PDB file of C-alpha atoms and ligand atoms in Angstrom:
ATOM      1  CA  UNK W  19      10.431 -48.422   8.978  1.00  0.00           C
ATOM      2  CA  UNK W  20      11.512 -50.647   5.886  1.00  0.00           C
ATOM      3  CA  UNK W  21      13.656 -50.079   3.038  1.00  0.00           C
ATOM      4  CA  UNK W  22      11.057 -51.810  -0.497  1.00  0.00           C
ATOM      5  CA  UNK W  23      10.825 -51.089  -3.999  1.00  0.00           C
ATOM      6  CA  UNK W  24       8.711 -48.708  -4.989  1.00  0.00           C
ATOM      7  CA  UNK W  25       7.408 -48.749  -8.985  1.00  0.00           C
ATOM      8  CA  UNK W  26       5.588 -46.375 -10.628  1.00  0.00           C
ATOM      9  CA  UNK W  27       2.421 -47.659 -11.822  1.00  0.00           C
ATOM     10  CA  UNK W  28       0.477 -43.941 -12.802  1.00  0.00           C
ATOM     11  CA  UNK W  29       1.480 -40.560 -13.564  1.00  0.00           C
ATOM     12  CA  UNK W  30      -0.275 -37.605 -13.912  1.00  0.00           C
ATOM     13  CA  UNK W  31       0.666 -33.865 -14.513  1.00  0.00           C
ATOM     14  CA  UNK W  32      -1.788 -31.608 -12.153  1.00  0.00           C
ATOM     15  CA  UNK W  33      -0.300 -28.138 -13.056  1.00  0.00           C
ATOM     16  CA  UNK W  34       2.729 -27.305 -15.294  1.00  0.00           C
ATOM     17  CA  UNK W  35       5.110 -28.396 -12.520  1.00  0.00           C
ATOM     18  CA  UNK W  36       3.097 -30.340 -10.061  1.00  0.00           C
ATOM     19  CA  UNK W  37       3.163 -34.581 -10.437  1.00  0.00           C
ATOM     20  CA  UNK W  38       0.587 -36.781  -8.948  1.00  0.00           C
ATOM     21  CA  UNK W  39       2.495 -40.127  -9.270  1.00  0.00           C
ATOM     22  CA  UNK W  40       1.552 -43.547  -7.935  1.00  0.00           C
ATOM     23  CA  UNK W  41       3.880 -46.215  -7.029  1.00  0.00           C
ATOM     24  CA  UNK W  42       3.016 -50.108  -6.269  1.00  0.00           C
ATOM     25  CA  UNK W  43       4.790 -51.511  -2.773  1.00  0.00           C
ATOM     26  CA  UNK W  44       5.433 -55.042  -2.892  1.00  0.00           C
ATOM     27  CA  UNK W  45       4.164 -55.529   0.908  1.00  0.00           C
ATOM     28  CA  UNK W  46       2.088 -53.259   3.181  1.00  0.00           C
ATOM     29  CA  UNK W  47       4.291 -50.792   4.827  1.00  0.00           C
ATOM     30  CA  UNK W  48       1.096 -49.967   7.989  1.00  0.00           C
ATOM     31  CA  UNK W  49       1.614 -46.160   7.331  1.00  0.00           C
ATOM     32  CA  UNK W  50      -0.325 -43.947   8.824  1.00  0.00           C
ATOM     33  CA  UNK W  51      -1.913 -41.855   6.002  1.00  0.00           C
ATOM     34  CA  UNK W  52      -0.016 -38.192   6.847  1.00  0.00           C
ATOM     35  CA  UNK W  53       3.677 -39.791   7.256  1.00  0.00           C
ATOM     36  CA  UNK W  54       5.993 -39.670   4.287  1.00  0.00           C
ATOM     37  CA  UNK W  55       8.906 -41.906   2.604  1.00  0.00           C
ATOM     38  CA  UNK W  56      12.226 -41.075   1.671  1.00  0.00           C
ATOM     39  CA  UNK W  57      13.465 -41.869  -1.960  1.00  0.00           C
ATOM     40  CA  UNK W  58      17.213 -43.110  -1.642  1.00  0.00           C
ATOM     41  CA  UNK W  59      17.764 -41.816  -5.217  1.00  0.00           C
ATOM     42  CA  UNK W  60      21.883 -42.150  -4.625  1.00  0.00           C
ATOM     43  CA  UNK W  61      24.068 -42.747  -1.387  1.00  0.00           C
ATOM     44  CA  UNK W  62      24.342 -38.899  -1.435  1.00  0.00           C
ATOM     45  CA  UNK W  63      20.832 -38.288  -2.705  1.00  0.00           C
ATOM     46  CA  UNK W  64      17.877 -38.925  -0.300  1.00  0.00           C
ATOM     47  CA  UNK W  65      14.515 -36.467  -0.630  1.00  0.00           C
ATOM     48  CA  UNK W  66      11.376 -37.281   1.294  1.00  0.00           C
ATOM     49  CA  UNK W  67       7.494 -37.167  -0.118  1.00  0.00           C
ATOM     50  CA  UNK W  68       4.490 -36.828   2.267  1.00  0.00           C
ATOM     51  CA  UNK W  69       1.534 -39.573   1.232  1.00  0.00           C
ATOM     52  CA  UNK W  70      -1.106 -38.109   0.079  1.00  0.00           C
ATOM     53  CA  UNK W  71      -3.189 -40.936  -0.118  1.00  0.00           C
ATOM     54  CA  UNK W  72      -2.757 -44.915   0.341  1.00  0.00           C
ATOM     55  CA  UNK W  73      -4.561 -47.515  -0.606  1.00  0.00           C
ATOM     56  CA  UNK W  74      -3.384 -51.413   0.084  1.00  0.00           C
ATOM     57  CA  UNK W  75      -0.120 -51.651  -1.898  1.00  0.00           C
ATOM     58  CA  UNK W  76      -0.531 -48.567  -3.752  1.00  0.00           C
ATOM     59  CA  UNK W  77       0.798 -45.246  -2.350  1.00  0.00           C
ATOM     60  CA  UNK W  78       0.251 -41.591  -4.156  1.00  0.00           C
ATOM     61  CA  UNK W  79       2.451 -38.617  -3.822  1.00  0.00           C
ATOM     62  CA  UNK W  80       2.283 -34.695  -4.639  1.00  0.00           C
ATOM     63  CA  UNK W  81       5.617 -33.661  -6.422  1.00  0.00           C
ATOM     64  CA  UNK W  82       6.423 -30.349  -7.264  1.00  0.00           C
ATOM     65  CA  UNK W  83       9.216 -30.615  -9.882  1.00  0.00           C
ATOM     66  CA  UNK W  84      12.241 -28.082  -9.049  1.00  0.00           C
ATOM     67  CA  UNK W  85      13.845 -27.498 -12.957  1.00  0.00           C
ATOM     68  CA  UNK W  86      17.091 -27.092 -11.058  1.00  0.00           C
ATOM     69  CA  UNK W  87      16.409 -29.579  -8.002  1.00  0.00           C
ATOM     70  CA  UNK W  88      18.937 -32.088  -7.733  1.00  0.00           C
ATOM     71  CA  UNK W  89      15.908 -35.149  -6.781  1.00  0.00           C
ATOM     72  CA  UNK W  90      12.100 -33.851  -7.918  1.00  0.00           C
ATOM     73  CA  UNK W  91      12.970 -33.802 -11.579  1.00  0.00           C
ATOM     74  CA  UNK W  92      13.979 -37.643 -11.668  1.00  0.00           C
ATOM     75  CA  UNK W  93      11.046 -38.517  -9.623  1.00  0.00           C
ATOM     76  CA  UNK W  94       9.050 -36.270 -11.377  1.00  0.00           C
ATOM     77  CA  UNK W  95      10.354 -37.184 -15.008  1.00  0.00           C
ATOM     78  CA  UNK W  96      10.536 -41.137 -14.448  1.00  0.00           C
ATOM     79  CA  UNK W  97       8.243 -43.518 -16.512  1.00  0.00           C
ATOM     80  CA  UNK W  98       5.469 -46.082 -15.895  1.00  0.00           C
ATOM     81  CA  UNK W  99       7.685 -49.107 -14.457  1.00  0.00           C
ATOM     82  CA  UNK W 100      10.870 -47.518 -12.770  1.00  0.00           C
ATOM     83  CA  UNK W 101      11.577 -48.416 -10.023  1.00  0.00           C
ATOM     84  CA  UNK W 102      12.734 -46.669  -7.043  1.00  0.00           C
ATOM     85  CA  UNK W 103      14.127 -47.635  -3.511  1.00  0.00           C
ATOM     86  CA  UNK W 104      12.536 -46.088  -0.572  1.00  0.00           C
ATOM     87  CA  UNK W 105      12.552 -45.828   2.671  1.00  0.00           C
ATOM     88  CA  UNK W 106       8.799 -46.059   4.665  1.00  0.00           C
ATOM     89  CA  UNK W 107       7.165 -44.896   7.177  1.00  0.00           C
ATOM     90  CA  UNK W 108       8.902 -41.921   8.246  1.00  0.00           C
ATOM     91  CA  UNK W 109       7.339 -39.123  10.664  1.00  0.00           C
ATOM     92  CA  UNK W 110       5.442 -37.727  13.353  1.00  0.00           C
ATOM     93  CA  UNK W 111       2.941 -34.885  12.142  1.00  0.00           C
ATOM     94  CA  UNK W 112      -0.126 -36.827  13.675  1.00  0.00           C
ATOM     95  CA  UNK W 113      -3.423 -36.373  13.444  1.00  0.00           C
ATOM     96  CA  UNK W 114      -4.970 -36.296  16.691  1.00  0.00           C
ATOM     97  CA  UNK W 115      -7.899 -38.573  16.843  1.00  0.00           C
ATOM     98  CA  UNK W 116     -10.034 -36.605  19.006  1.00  0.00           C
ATOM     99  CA  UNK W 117     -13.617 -34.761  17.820  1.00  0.00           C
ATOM    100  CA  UNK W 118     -12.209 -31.219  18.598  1.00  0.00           C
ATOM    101  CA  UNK W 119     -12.799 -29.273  15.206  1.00  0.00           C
ATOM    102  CA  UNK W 120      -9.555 -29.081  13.191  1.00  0.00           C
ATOM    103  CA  UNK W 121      -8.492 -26.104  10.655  1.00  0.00           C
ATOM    104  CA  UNK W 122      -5.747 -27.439   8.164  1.00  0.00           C
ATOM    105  CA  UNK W 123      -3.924 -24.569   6.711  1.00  0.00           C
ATOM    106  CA  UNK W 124      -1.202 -25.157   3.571  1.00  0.00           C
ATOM    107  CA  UNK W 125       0.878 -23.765   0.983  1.00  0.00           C
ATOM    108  CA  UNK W 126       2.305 -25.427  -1.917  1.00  0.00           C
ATOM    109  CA  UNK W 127       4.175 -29.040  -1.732  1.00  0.00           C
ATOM    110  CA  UNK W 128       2.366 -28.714   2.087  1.00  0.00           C
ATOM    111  CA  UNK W 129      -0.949 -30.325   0.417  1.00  0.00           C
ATOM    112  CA  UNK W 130      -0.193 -33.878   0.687  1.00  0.00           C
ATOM    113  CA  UNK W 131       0.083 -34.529   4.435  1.00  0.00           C
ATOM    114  CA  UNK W 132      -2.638 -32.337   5.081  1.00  0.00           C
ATOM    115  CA  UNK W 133      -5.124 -33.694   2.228  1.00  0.00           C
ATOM    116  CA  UNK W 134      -3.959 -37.155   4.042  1.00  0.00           C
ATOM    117  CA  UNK W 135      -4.929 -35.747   7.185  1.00  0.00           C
ATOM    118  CA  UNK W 136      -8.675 -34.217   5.747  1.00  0.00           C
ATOM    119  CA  UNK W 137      -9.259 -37.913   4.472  1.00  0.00           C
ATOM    120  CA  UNK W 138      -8.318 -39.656   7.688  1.00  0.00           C
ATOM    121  CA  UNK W 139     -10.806 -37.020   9.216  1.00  0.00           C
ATOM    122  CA  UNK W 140     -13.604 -37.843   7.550  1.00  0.00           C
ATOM    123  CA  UNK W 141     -12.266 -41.832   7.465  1.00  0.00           C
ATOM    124  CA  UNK W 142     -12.801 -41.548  11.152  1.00  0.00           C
ATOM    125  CA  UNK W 143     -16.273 -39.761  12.054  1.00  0.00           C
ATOM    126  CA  UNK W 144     -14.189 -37.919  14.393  1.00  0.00           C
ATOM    127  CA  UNK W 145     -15.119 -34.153  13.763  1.00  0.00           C
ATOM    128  CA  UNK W 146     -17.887 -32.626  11.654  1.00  0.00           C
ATOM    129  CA  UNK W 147     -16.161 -29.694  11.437  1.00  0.00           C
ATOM    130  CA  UNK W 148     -13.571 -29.081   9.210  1.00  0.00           C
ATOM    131  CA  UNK W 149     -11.676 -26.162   7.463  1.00  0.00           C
ATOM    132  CA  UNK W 150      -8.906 -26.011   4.862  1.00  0.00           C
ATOM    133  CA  UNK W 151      -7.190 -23.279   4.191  1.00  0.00           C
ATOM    134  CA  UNK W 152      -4.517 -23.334   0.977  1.00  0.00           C
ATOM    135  CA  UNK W 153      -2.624 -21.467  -0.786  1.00  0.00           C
ATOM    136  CA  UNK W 154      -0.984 -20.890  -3.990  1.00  0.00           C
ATOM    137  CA  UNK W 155       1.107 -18.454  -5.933  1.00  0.00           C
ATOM    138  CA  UNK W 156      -1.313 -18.633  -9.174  1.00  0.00           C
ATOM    139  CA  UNK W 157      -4.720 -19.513 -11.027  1.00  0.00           C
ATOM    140  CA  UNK W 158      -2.487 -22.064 -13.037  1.00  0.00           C
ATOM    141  CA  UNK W 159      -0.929 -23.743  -9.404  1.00  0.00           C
ATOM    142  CA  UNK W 160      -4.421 -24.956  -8.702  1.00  0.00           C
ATOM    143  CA  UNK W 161      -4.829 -28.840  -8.528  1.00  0.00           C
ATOM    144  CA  UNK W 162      -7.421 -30.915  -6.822  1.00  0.00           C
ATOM    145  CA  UNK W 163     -10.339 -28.084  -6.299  1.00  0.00           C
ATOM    146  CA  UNK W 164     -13.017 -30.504  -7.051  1.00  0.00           C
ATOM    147  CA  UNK W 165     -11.167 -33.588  -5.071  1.00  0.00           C
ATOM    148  CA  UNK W 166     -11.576 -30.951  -1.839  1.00  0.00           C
ATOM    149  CA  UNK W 167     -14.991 -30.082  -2.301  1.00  0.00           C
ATOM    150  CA  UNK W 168     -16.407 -33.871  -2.809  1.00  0.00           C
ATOM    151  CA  UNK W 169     -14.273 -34.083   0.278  1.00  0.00           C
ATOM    152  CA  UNK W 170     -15.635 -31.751   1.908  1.00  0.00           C
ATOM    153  CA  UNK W 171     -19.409 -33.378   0.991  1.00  0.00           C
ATOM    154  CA  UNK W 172     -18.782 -35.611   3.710  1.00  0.00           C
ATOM    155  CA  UNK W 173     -18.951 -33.014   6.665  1.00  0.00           C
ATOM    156  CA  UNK W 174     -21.537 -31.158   7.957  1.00  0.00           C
ATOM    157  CA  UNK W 175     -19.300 -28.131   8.149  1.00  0.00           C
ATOM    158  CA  UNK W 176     -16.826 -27.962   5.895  1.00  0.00           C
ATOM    159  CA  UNK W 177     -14.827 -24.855   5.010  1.00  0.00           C
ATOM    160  CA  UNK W 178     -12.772 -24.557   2.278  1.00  0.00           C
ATOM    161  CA  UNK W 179     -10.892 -21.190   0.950  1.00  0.00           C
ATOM    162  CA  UNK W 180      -8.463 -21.335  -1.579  1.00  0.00           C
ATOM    163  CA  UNK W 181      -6.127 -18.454  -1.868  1.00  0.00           C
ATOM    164  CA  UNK W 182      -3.933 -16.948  -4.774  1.00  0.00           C
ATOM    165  CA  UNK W 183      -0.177 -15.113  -3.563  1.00  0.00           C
ATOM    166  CA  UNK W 184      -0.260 -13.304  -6.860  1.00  0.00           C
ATOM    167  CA  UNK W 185      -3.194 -13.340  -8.687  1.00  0.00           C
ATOM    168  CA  UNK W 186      -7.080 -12.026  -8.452  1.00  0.00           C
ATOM    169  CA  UNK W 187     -10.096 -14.214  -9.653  1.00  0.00           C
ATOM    170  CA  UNK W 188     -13.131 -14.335  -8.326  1.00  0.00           C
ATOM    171  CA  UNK W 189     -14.383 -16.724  -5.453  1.00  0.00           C
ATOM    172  CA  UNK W 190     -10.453 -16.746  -4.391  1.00  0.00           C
ATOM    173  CA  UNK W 191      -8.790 -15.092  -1.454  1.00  0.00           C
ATOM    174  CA  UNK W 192      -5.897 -12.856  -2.805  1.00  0.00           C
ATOM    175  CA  UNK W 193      -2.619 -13.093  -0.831  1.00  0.00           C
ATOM    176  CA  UNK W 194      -1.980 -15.093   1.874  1.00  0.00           C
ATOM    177  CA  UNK W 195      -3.575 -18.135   4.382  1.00  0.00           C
ATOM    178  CA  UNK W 196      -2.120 -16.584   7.186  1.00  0.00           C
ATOM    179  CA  UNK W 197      -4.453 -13.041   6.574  1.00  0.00           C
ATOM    180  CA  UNK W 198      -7.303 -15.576   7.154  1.00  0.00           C
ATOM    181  CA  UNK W 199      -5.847 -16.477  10.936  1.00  0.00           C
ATOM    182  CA  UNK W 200      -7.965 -13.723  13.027  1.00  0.00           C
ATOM    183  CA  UNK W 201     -10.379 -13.971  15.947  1.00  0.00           C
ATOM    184  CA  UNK W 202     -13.948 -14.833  14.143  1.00  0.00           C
ATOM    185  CA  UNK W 203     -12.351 -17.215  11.610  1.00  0.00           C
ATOM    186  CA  UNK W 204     -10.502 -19.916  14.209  1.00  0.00           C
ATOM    187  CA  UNK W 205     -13.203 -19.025  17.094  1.00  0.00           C
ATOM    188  CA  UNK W 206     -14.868 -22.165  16.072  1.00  0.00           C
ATOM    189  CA  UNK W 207     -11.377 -24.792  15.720  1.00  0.00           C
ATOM    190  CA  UNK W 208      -9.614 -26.165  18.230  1.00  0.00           C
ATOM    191  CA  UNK W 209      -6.688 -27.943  16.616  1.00  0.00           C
ATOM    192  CA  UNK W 210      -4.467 -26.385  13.741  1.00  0.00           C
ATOM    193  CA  UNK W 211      -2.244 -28.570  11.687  1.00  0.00           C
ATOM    194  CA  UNK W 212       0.026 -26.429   9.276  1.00  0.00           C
ATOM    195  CA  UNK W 213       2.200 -27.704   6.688  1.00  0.00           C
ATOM    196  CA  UNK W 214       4.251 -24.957   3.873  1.00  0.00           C
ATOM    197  CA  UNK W 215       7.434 -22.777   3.715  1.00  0.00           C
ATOM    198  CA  UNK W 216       9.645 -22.446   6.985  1.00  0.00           C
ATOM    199  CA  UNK W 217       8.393 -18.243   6.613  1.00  0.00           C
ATOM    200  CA  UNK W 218       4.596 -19.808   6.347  1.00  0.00           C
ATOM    201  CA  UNK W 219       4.389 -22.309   9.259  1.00  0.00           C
ATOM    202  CA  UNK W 220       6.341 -19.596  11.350  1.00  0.00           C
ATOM    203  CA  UNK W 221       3.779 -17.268  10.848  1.00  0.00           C
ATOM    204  CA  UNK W 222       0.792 -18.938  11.102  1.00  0.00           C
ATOM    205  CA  UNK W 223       2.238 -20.514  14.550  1.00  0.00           C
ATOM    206  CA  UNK W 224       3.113 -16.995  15.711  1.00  0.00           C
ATOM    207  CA  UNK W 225      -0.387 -15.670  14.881  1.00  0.00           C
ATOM    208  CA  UNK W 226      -2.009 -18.352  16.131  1.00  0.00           C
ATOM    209  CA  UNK W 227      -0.152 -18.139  19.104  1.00  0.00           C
ATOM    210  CA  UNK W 228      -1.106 -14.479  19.919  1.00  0.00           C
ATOM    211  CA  UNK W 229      -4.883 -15.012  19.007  1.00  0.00           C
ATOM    212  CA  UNK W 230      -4.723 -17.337  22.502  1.00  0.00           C
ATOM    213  CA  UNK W 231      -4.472 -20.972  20.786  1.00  0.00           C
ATOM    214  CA  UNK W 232      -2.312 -23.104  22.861  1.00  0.00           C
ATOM    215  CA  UNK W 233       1.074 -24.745  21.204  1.00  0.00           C
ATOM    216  CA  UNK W 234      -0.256 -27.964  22.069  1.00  0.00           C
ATOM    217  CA  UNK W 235      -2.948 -27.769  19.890  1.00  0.00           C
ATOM    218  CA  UNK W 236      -0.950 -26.652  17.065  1.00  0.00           C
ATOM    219  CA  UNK W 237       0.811 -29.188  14.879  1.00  0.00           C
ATOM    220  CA  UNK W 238       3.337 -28.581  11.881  1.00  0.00           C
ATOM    221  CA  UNK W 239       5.494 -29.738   9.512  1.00  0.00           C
ATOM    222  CA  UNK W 240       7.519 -27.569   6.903  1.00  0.00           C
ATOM    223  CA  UNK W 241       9.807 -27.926   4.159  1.00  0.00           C
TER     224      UNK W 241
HETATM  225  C1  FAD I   2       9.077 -34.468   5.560  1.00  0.00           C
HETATM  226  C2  FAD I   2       9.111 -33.864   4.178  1.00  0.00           C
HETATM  227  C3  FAD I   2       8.018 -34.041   3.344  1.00  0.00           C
HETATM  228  C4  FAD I   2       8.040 -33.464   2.057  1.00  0.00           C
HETATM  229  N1  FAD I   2       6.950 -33.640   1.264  1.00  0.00           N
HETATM  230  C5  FAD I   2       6.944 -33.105   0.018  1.00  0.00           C
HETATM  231  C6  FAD I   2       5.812 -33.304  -0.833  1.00  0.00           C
HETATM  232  O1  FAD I   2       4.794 -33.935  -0.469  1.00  0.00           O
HETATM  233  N2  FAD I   2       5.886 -32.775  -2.082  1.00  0.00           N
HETATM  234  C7  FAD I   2       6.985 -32.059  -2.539  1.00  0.00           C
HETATM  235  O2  FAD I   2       6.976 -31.629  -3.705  1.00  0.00           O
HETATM  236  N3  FAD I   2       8.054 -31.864  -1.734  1.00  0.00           N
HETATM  237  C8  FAD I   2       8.060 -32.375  -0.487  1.00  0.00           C
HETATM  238  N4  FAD I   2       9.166 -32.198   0.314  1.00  0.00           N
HETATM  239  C9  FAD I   2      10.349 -31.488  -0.245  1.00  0.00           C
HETATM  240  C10 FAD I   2      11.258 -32.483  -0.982  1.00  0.00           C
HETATM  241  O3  FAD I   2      11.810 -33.403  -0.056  1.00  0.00           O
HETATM  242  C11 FAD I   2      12.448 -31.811  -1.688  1.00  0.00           C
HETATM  243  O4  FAD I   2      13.100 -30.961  -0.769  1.00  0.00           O
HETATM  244  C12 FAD I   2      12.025 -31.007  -2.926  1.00  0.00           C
HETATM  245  O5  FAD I   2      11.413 -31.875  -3.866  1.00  0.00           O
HETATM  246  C13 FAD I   2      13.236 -30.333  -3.585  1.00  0.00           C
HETATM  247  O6  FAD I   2      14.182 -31.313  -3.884  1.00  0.00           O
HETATM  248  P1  FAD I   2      15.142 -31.170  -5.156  1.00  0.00           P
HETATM  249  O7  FAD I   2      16.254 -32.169  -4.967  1.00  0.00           O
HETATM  250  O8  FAD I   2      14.379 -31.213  -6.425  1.00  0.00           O
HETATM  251  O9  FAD I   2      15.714 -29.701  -5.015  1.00  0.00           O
HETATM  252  P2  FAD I   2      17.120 -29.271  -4.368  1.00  0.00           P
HETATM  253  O10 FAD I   2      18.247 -29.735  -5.237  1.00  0.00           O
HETATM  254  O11 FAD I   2      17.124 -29.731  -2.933  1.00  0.00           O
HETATM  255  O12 FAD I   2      16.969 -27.706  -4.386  1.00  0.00           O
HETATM  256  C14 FAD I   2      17.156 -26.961  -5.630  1.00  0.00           C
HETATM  257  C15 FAD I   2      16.702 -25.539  -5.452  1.00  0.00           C
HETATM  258  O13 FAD I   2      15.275 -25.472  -5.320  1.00  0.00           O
HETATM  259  C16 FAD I   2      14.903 -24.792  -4.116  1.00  0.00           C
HETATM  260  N5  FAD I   2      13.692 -25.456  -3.597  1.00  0.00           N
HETATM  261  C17 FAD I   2      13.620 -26.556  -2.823  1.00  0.00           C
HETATM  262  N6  FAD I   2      12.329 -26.877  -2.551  1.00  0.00           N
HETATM  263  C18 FAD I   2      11.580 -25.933  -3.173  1.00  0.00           C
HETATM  264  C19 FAD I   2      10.182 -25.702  -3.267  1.00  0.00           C
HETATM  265  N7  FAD I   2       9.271 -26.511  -2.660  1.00  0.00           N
HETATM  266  N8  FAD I   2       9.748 -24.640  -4.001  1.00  0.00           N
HETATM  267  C20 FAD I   2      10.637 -23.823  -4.622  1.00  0.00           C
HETATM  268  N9  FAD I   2      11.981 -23.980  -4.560  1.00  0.00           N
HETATM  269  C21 FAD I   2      12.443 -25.021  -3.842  1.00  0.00           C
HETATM  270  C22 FAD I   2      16.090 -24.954  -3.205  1.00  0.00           C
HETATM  271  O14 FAD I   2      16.124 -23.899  -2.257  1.00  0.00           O
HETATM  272  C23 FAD I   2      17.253 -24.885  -4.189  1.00  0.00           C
HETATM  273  O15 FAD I   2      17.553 -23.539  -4.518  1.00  0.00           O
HETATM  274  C24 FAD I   2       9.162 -32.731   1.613  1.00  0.00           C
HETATM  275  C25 FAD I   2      10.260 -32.566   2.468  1.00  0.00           C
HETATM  276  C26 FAD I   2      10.230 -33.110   3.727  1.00  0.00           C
HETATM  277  C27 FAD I   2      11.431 -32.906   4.616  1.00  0.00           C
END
């Protein structure tokens, strides 16, 4: 782990409070692509980002900007040039680098790791078979749909279902990623990496769980 300076070098605004913002290192930190870094914003004031992608000196974050967080809205509202000290690498929720068919399942600020993980994936040739399973609150938290399915282009089975908490439109699942978790939809995964809420990852393990999937091949990170 190292402490650098990270500067943001591109900002954009994916939804009307989610950030995709891209900060230059000035050395290569050897992440691997699902850890995260921790922004040292005071001494009292650390908050920690999952990578959502990296690319030689340049690493990309999801932020979802909290209007009364104490750290998202000065990462989120920073310009072009600031800089920022970080901490980096940082974590453990691993993609396993074996060709057993993996289901990602997300909510919210859970996309980055996750999307990190889908990319490694398909970096690899491990699997062919691939599902992701997100979820949002509404038609206006969407970001990335058409990211995913190039993505998902580069498997021969890729499954992707994007579901809405509290709205209806077609081609969308309405309410939650854990209704997907039953028999027929996992009876073709063998690994499950989850990443959302503390409620979410809890029960998605717990259904998982019960539907005969072993802990071992479940892996999770929430916050
Ligand atoms: C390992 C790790 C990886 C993380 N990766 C990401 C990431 O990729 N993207 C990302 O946006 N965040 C991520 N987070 C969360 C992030 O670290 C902060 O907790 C988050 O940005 C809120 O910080 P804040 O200082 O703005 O809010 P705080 O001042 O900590 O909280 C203000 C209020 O907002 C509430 N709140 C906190 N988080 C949320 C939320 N997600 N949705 C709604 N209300 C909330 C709190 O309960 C509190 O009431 C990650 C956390 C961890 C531990």
């Amino acid at each position: 782990m190292k402490k650098l300076s990270a500067t943001l070098v591109h900002k954009i605004q994916l939804t009307h409070d989610v950030y995709e913002l891209t900060y230059s290192l000035p050395e290569n930190p050897s992440i691997a692509p699902w850890q995260y870094m921790m922004f040292q914003l005071e001494p009292w004031l650390n908050r920690s980002y999952s990578i959502a992608s990296f690319s030689w000196l340049n690493c990309t974050l999801i932020v979802k900007r909290i209007s009364d967080g104490k750290g998202s809205p000065r990462i989120c509202d920073a310009s072009i040039g600031d800089i920022f000290q970080i901490m980096i690498p940082l974590g453990h929720f691993i993609l396993k680098a074996t060709s057993i068919p993996k289901c990602f399942i997300g909510t919210g600020t859970g996309f980055a790791p996750l999307f990190s993980q889908i990319n490694a994936t398909a970096d690899m040739w491990i699997t062919d078979i691939v599902a992701f399973i997100f979820g949002v609150r509404n038609i206006d938290d969407i970001f990335y749909e058409d990211i995913i399915r190039d993505l998902g282009e580069g498997f021969l089975n890729f499954k992707y279902e994007q579901y809405l908490s509290r709205d209806e439109k077609d081609g969308y699942r309405k309410w939650y990623v854990t209704d997907w978790i039953t028999k027929e939809n996992i009876e073709n995964f063998g690994e499950f990496y989850i990443c959302g809420s503390p409620i979410m990852v809890r029960d998605a393990r717990t259904k998982l769980e019960e539907l005969g999937i072993q802990k071992d091949n479940i892996f999770f990170e929430q916050f």
